[in-house]
Amino acid sequence: MRTRFVEIDVLRALAIVAMIIFHLVFDLDLFDVIEIDMQQTFWQGLALFVQIIFIVTTGITLVIASERGLRPRIVHAAKIFAFGMIITLVTSLLFPERAVVFGILHFMGVAIVLALPLLRFSMWNALLGAAIILATPWLAPLIQIDASGQPLDYFPLAPWFGVFLIGVAIGGAWYAKRAPGNIPGRGSEIASSIARHSLAIYLLHQPILVALIQIAKRMS
């Protein structure tokens, strides 16, 4: 089994746990089990934490995976985007007014492909990423995807591709030539297992949460 960078796995595992907590509370509010304002600073901050960690660590791992060659990374990006399209289909059927047109999986698939020719610039990607973030008010109208209404998930390229490139810069500066290593212990093993299956967890946790909530409502 390939040795992993345990700190990246721990960050991803924390983000996944935080994501599940956020979506559990969101679903409980959506299905009128509890009433809570998801626009509160705490919940918005938790969502932002999850988003930034996922996007930055994906940028880092894109650099780490450079040894695998170009084709596997493009295939991986296409797979992620395809899963995003499945989410588009499902949300269009279930929540037509809030359908996910360009959510985080769509974004990740596109961002990986866009970043591939930029990997050679290593730390300079931090400057480009910061420039994209700062230029968002001007860039957003030019490159935004039509996501009319209030989509359940929306990740425009500006500013999020800038955040992704900062992850690429961190990967180039810190991880490109660094040997990976594990920290022995049950905790690191659990974190690595969660991080390794992060895509599957992302895809499956919401249907499971919704099903459990509906079962609990019918039994109450």
PDB file of C-alpha atoms in Angstrom:
ATOM      1  CA  MET A   1       0.000   0.000   0.000  1.00  0.00           C
ATOM      2  CA  ARG A   2       1.313   3.443  -0.893  1.00  0.00           C
ATOM      3  CA  THR A   3       2.559   5.469   2.055  1.00  0.00           C
ATOM      4  CA  ARG A   4       0.531   8.605   2.620  1.00  0.00           C
ATOM      5  CA  PHE A   5       1.058  12.054   4.109  1.00  0.00           C
ATOM      6  CA  VAL A   6      -0.731  11.646   7.411  1.00  0.00           C
ATOM      7  CA  GLU A   7      -1.308  15.374   7.988  1.00  0.00           C
ATOM      8  CA  ILE A   8      -3.263  15.637   4.733  1.00  0.00           C
ATOM      9  CA  ASP A   9      -5.328  12.600   5.687  1.00  0.00           C
ATOM     10  CA  VAL A  10      -6.069  14.081   9.120  1.00  0.00           C
ATOM     11  CA  LEU A  11      -7.172  17.394   7.603  1.00  0.00           C
ATOM     12  CA  ARG A  12      -9.432  15.627   5.122  1.00  0.00           C
ATOM     13  CA  ALA A  13     -10.863  13.369   7.816  1.00  0.00           C
ATOM     14  CA  LEU A  14     -11.670  16.388  10.005  1.00  0.00           C
ATOM     15  CA  ALA A  15     -13.285  18.123   7.032  1.00  0.00           C
ATOM     16  CA  ILE A  16     -15.383  15.040   6.252  1.00  0.00           C
ATOM     17  CA  VAL A  17     -16.613  14.768   9.850  1.00  0.00           C
ATOM     18  CA  ALA A  18     -17.432  18.489   9.854  1.00  0.00           C
ATOM     19  CA  MET A  19     -19.243  18.102   6.513  1.00  0.00           C
ATOM     20  CA  ILE A  20     -21.401  15.265   7.841  1.00  0.00           C
ATOM     21  CA  ILE A  21     -22.297  17.300  10.941  1.00  0.00           C
ATOM     22  CA  PHE A  22     -23.190  20.320   8.794  1.00  0.00           C
ATOM     23  CA  HIS A  23     -25.341  18.301   6.399  1.00  0.00           C
ATOM     24  CA  LEU A  24     -27.070  16.469   9.250  1.00  0.00           C
ATOM     25  CA  VAL A  25     -28.164  19.768  10.791  1.00  0.00           C
ATOM     26  CA  PHE A  26     -29.030  21.157   7.335  1.00  0.00           C
ATOM     27  CA  ASP A  27     -31.204  18.124   6.558  1.00  0.00           C
ATOM     28  CA  LEU A  28     -32.924  18.232   9.949  1.00  0.00           C
ATOM     29  CA  ASP A  29     -33.851  21.853   9.237  1.00  0.00           C
ATOM     30  CA  LEU A  30     -34.818  21.116   5.610  1.00  0.00           C
ATOM     31  CA  PHE A  31     -37.229  18.368   6.631  1.00  0.00           C
ATOM     32  CA  ASP A  32     -38.698  20.410   9.508  1.00  0.00           C
ATOM     33  CA  VAL A  33     -37.341  18.205  12.282  1.00  0.00           C
ATOM     34  CA  ILE A  34     -35.653  21.177  13.926  1.00  0.00           C
ATOM     35  CA  GLU A  35     -35.611  24.869  13.126  1.00  0.00           C
ATOM     36  CA  ILE A  36     -32.197  26.433  12.866  1.00  0.00           C
ATOM     37  CA  ASP A  37     -30.716  29.334  10.940  1.00  0.00           C
ATOM     38  CA  MET A  38     -27.992  27.847   8.761  1.00  0.00           C
ATOM     39  CA  GLN A  39     -26.868  31.375   7.899  1.00  0.00           C
ATOM     40  CA  GLN A  40     -25.501  31.826  11.403  1.00  0.00           C
ATOM     41  CA  THR A  41     -21.798  32.641  11.594  1.00  0.00           C
ATOM     42  CA  PHE A  42     -20.899  29.287  13.153  1.00  0.00           C
ATOM     43  CA  TRP A  43     -22.534  27.168  10.456  1.00  0.00           C
ATOM     44  CA  GLN A  44     -21.262  29.342   7.624  1.00  0.00           C
ATOM     45  CA  GLY A  45     -17.779  29.216   9.135  1.00  0.00           C
ATOM     46  CA  LEU A  46     -17.959  25.434   9.422  1.00  0.00           C
ATOM     47  CA  ALA A  47     -19.025  25.158   5.775  1.00  0.00           C
ATOM     48  CA  LEU A  48     -16.191  27.460   4.695  1.00  0.00           C
ATOM     49  CA  PHE A  49     -13.675  25.391   6.673  1.00  0.00           C
ATOM     50  CA  VAL A  50     -14.828  22.212   4.923  1.00  0.00           C
ATOM     51  CA  GLN A  51     -14.755  23.823   1.486  1.00  0.00           C
ATOM     52  CA  ILE A  52     -11.279  25.315   1.851  1.00  0.00           C
ATOM     53  CA  ILE A  53      -9.753  22.130   3.292  1.00  0.00           C
ATOM     54  CA  PHE A  54     -11.191  19.932   0.539  1.00  0.00           C
ATOM     55  CA  ILE A  55     -10.095  22.265  -2.250  1.00  0.00           C
ATOM     56  CA  VAL A  56      -6.616  23.047  -0.905  1.00  0.00           C
ATOM     57  CA  THR A  57      -5.804  19.398  -0.158  1.00  0.00           C
ATOM     58  CA  THR A  58      -7.000  18.380  -3.622  1.00  0.00           C
ATOM     59  CA  GLY A  59      -4.573  20.911  -5.092  1.00  0.00           C
ATOM     60  CA  ILE A  60      -1.793  19.481  -2.933  1.00  0.00           C
ATOM     61  CA  THR A  61      -2.519  15.875  -3.882  1.00  0.00           C
ATOM     62  CA  LEU A  62      -2.587  16.793  -7.568  1.00  0.00           C
ATOM     63  CA  VAL A  63       1.089  17.689  -7.209  1.00  0.00           C
ATOM     64  CA  ILE A  64       1.848  14.561  -5.184  1.00  0.00           C
ATOM     65  CA  ALA A  65       0.194  12.412  -7.872  1.00  0.00           C
ATOM     66  CA  SER A  66       2.322  13.913 -10.662  1.00  0.00           C
ATOM     67  CA  GLU A  67       4.503  10.786 -10.653  1.00  0.00           C
ATOM     68  CA  ARG A  68       1.546   8.802 -12.018  1.00  0.00           C
ATOM     69  CA  GLY A  69       1.590  10.651 -15.318  1.00  0.00           C
ATOM     70  CA  LEU A  70      -0.963  12.763 -17.143  1.00  0.00           C
ATOM     71  CA  ARG A  71      -3.581  10.240 -18.260  1.00  0.00           C
ATOM     72  CA  PRO A  72      -4.541   8.876 -14.812  1.00  0.00           C
ATOM     73  CA  ARG A  73      -5.094  12.399 -13.510  1.00  0.00           C
ATOM     74  CA  ILE A  74      -7.304  13.337 -16.454  1.00  0.00           C
ATOM     75  CA  VAL A  75      -9.278  10.116 -16.003  1.00  0.00           C
ATOM     76  CA  HIS A  76      -9.631  10.903 -12.293  1.00  0.00           C
ATOM     77  CA  ALA A  77     -10.864  14.418 -13.106  1.00  0.00           C
ATOM     78  CA  ALA A  78     -13.375  13.035 -15.609  1.00  0.00           C
ATOM     79  CA  LYS A  79     -14.668  10.546 -13.028  1.00  0.00           C
ATOM     80  CA  ILE A  80     -15.160  13.282 -10.445  1.00  0.00           C
ATOM     81  CA  PHE A  81     -16.969  15.470 -12.990  1.00  0.00           C
ATOM     82  CA  ALA A  82     -19.175  12.530 -14.014  1.00  0.00           C
ATOM     83  CA  PHE A  83     -20.232  12.029 -10.401  1.00  0.00           C
ATOM     84  CA  GLY A  84     -21.023  15.739 -10.317  1.00  0.00           C
ATOM     85  CA  MET A  85     -23.324  15.288 -13.306  1.00  0.00           C
ATOM     86  CA  ILE A  86     -25.112  12.468 -11.493  1.00  0.00           C
ATOM     87  CA  ILE A  87     -25.717  14.875  -8.617  1.00  0.00           C
ATOM     88  CA  THR A  88     -27.045  17.401 -11.146  1.00  0.00           C
ATOM     89  CA  LEU A  89     -29.499  14.812 -12.461  1.00  0.00           C
ATOM     90  CA  VAL A  90     -30.673  13.716  -9.016  1.00  0.00           C
ATOM     91  CA  THR A  91     -31.091  17.238  -7.639  1.00  0.00           C
ATOM     92  CA  SER A  92     -32.879  18.323 -10.829  1.00  0.00           C
ATOM     93  CA  LEU A  93     -35.455  15.600 -10.209  1.00  0.00           C
ATOM     94  CA  LEU A  94     -35.809  16.086  -6.452  1.00  0.00           C
ATOM     95  CA  PHE A  95     -35.219  19.829  -6.058  1.00  0.00           C
ATOM     96  CA  PRO A  96     -35.725  21.412  -9.503  1.00  0.00           C
ATOM     97  CA  GLU A  97     -35.544  24.966  -8.158  1.00  0.00           C
ATOM     98  CA  ARG A  98     -32.313  24.235  -6.264  1.00  0.00           C
ATOM     99  CA  ALA A  99     -30.602  21.849  -8.660  1.00  0.00           C
ATOM    100  CA  VAL A 100     -26.811  21.623  -8.471  1.00  0.00           C
ATOM    101  CA  VAL A 101     -25.477  22.840 -11.820  1.00  0.00           C
ATOM    102  CA  PHE A 102     -21.813  23.399 -10.929  1.00  0.00           C
ATOM    103  CA  GLY A 103     -21.149  22.044  -7.469  1.00  0.00           C
ATOM    104  CA  ILE A 104     -17.917  21.042  -5.799  1.00  0.00           C
ATOM    105  CA  LEU A 105     -17.481  17.847  -7.848  1.00  0.00           C
ATOM    106  CA  HIS A 106     -17.996  19.680 -11.150  1.00  0.00           C
ATOM    107  CA  PHE A 107     -15.528  22.284  -9.922  1.00  0.00           C
ATOM    108  CA  MET A 108     -12.939  19.723  -8.814  1.00  0.00           C
ATOM    109  CA  GLY A 109     -13.035  17.942 -12.165  1.00  0.00           C
ATOM    110  CA  VAL A 110     -12.571  21.168 -14.113  1.00  0.00           C
ATOM    111  CA  ALA A 111      -9.981  22.599 -11.698  1.00  0.00           C
ATOM    112  CA  ILE A 112      -7.753  19.517 -11.937  1.00  0.00           C
ATOM    113  CA  VAL A 113      -7.638  19.749 -15.738  1.00  0.00           C
ATOM    114  CA  LEU A 114      -7.066  23.516 -15.720  1.00  0.00           C
ATOM    115  CA  ALA A 115      -4.269  23.211 -13.167  1.00  0.00           C
ATOM    116  CA  LEU A 116      -2.303  20.473 -14.950  1.00  0.00           C
ATOM    117  CA  PRO A 117      -0.364  22.820 -17.274  1.00  0.00           C
ATOM    118  CA  LEU A 118       0.328  25.128 -14.312  1.00  0.00           C
ATOM    119  CA  LEU A 119       2.033  22.536 -12.104  1.00  0.00           C
ATOM    120  CA  ARG A 120       5.452  23.475 -13.473  1.00  0.00           C
ATOM    121  CA  PHE A 121       5.160  26.955 -11.937  1.00  0.00           C
ATOM    122  CA  SER A 122       5.166  25.530  -8.412  1.00  0.00           C
ATOM    123  CA  MET A 123       5.060  28.333  -5.801  1.00  0.00           C
ATOM    124  CA  TRP A 124       4.191  30.964  -8.400  1.00  0.00           C
ATOM    125  CA  ASN A 125       0.718  29.463  -8.445  1.00  0.00           C
ATOM    126  CA  ALA A 126       0.138  31.101  -5.064  1.00  0.00           C
ATOM    127  CA  LEU A 127       0.423  34.518  -6.714  1.00  0.00           C
ATOM    128  CA  LEU A 128      -1.875  33.505  -9.555  1.00  0.00           C
ATOM    129  CA  GLY A 129      -4.334  32.033  -7.067  1.00  0.00           C
ATOM    130  CA  ALA A 130      -4.318  35.179  -4.951  1.00  0.00           C
ATOM    131  CA  ALA A 131      -4.801  37.293  -8.088  1.00  0.00           C
ATOM    132  CA  ILE A 132      -7.853  35.231  -9.094  1.00  0.00           C
ATOM    133  CA  ILE A 133      -9.346  35.589  -5.611  1.00  0.00           C
ATOM    134  CA  LEU A 134      -8.778  39.354  -5.543  1.00  0.00           C
ATOM    135  CA  ALA A 135     -10.095  39.757  -9.100  1.00  0.00           C
ATOM    136  CA  THR A 136     -13.280  37.775  -8.394  1.00  0.00           C
ATOM    137  CA  PRO A 137     -15.598  40.823  -8.623  1.00  0.00           C
ATOM    138  CA  TRP A 138     -14.397  41.355 -12.201  1.00  0.00           C
ATOM    139  CA  LEU A 139     -13.855  37.731 -13.241  1.00  0.00           C
ATOM    140  CA  ALA A 140     -17.061  36.226 -11.854  1.00  0.00           C
ATOM    141  CA  PRO A 141     -19.437  37.859 -14.382  1.00  0.00           C
ATOM    142  CA  LEU A 142     -17.203  36.685 -17.242  1.00  0.00           C
ATOM    143  CA  ILE A 143     -16.815  33.015 -16.311  1.00  0.00           C
ATOM    144  CA  GLN A 144     -19.773  32.208 -14.090  1.00  0.00           C
ATOM    145  CA  ILE A 145     -21.944  29.176 -14.822  1.00  0.00           C
ATOM    146  CA  ASP A 146     -25.678  29.779 -15.119  1.00  0.00           C
ATOM    147  CA  ALA A 147     -26.858  28.737 -11.661  1.00  0.00           C
ATOM    148  CA  SER A 148     -30.116  30.637 -11.461  1.00  0.00           C
ATOM    149  CA  GLY A 149     -32.227  30.229  -8.368  1.00  0.00           C
ATOM    150  CA  GLN A 150     -30.636  29.014  -5.151  1.00  0.00           C
ATOM    151  CA  PRO A 151     -28.655  25.856  -5.960  1.00  0.00           C
ATOM    152  CA  LEU A 152     -27.896  23.535  -3.074  1.00  0.00           C
ATOM    153  CA  ASP A 153     -24.228  23.670  -4.054  1.00  0.00           C
ATOM    154  CA  TYR A 154     -22.345  26.136  -6.258  1.00  0.00           C
ATOM    155  CA  PHE A 155     -18.587  26.600  -6.682  1.00  0.00           C
ATOM    156  CA  PRO A 156     -17.719  29.223  -9.323  1.00  0.00           C
ATOM    157  CA  LEU A 157     -14.197  29.154 -10.744  1.00  0.00           C
ATOM    158  CA  ALA A 158     -13.636  32.622  -9.309  1.00  0.00           C
ATOM    159  CA  PRO A 159     -12.665  32.641  -6.470  1.00  0.00           C
ATOM    160  CA  TRP A 160     -12.393  28.871  -5.907  1.00  0.00           C
ATOM    161  CA  PHE A 161      -9.861  28.096  -8.633  1.00  0.00           C
ATOM    162  CA  GLY A 162      -7.628  30.617  -6.906  1.00  0.00           C
ATOM    163  CA  VAL A 163      -7.953  28.633  -3.674  1.00  0.00           C
ATOM    164  CA  PHE A 164      -7.176  25.441  -5.605  1.00  0.00           C
ATOM    165  CA  LEU A 165      -4.007  26.990  -7.048  1.00  0.00           C
ATOM    166  CA  ILE A 166      -2.850  27.951  -3.565  1.00  0.00           C
ATOM    167  CA  GLY A 167      -3.114  24.254  -2.719  1.00  0.00           C
ATOM    168  CA  VAL A 168      -1.062  23.469  -5.838  1.00  0.00           C
ATOM    169  CA  ALA A 169       1.555  25.995  -4.685  1.00  0.00           C
ATOM    170  CA  ILE A 170       1.711  24.397  -1.227  1.00  0.00           C
ATOM    171  CA  GLY A 171       2.104  21.010  -2.871  1.00  0.00           C
ATOM    172  CA  GLY A 172       4.910  22.273  -5.093  1.00  0.00           C
ATOM    173  CA  ALA A 173       6.736  24.018  -2.263  1.00  0.00           C
ATOM    174  CA  TRP A 174       6.346  21.453   0.496  1.00  0.00           C
ATOM    175  CA  TYR A 175       5.391  18.056  -0.895  1.00  0.00           C
ATOM    176  CA  ALA A 176       6.857  17.715  -4.398  1.00  0.00           C
ATOM    177  CA  LYS A 177      10.214  16.377  -3.176  1.00  0.00           C
ATOM    178  CA  ARG A 178       9.278  15.325   0.338  1.00  0.00           C
ATOM    179  CA  ALA A 179       9.124  11.659   1.240  1.00  0.00           C
ATOM    180  CA  PRO A 180       5.745  10.648   2.658  1.00  0.00           C
ATOM    181  CA  GLY A 181       5.489   8.966   6.011  1.00  0.00           C
ATOM    182  CA  ASN A 182       2.980   7.583   8.442  1.00  0.00           C
ATOM    183  CA  ILE A 183       2.599   8.279  12.144  1.00  0.00           C
ATOM    184  CA  PRO A 184       1.918   4.944  13.836  1.00  0.00           C
ATOM    185  CA  GLY A 185      -1.321   4.707  15.745  1.00  0.00           C
ATOM    186  CA  ARG A 186      -4.969   3.841  15.458  1.00  0.00           C
ATOM    187  CA  GLY A 187      -5.952   7.486  14.961  1.00  0.00           C
ATOM    188  CA  SER A 188      -3.788   7.959  11.884  1.00  0.00           C
ATOM    189  CA  GLU A 189      -5.054   4.681  10.420  1.00  0.00           C
ATOM    190  CA  ILE A 190      -8.666   5.806  10.835  1.00  0.00           C
ATOM    191  CA  ALA A 191      -7.889   9.222   9.332  1.00  0.00           C
ATOM    192  CA  SER A 192      -6.150   7.622   6.354  1.00  0.00           C
ATOM    193  CA  SER A 193      -9.060   5.246   5.784  1.00  0.00           C
ATOM    194  CA  ILE A 194     -11.577   8.107   5.875  1.00  0.00           C
ATOM    195  CA  ALA A 195      -9.462  10.259   3.549  1.00  0.00           C
ATOM    196  CA  ARG A 196      -8.921   7.384   1.128  1.00  0.00           C
ATOM    197  CA  HIS A 197     -12.669   6.933   0.770  1.00  0.00           C
ATOM    198  CA  SER A 198     -13.584  10.627   0.874  1.00  0.00           C
ATOM    199  CA  LEU A 199     -15.312  10.638  -2.529  1.00  0.00           C
ATOM    200  CA  ALA A 200     -17.481   7.637  -1.668  1.00  0.00           C
ATOM    201  CA  ILE A 201     -18.357   9.169   1.704  1.00  0.00           C
ATOM    202  CA  TYR A 202     -19.267  12.445   0.015  1.00  0.00           C
ATOM    203  CA  LEU A 203     -21.554  10.700  -2.468  1.00  0.00           C
ATOM    204  CA  LEU A 204     -23.253   8.380   0.020  1.00  0.00           C
ATOM    205  CA  HIS A 205     -23.563  10.317   3.266  1.00  0.00           C
ATOM    206  CA  GLN A 206     -26.451  12.546   2.166  1.00  0.00           C
ATOM    207  CA  PRO A 207     -28.739   9.737   0.911  1.00  0.00           C
ATOM    208  CA  ILE A 208     -28.024   7.840   4.133  1.00  0.00           C
ATOM    209  CA  LEU A 209     -28.754  10.871   6.325  1.00  0.00           C
ATOM    210  CA  VAL A 210     -31.982  11.657   4.471  1.00  0.00           C
ATOM    211  CA  ALA A 211     -33.123   8.026   4.672  1.00  0.00           C
ATOM    212  CA  LEU A 212     -32.435   7.876   8.413  1.00  0.00           C
ATOM    213  CA  ILE A 213     -34.290  11.141   9.010  1.00  0.00           C
ATOM    214  CA  GLN A 214     -37.316   9.939   7.033  1.00  0.00           C
ATOM    215  CA  ILE A 215     -37.355   6.627   8.918  1.00  0.00           C
ATOM    216  CA  ALA A 216     -37.115   8.455  12.252  1.00  0.00           C
ATOM    217  CA  LYS A 217     -39.960  10.806  11.281  1.00  0.00           C
ATOM    218  CA  ARG A 218     -42.234   7.908  10.353  1.00  0.00           C
ATOM    219  CA  MET A 219     -41.453   6.073  13.573  1.00  0.00           C
ATOM    220  CA  SER A 220     -42.082   9.104  15.786  1.00  0.00           C
TER     221      SER A 220
END
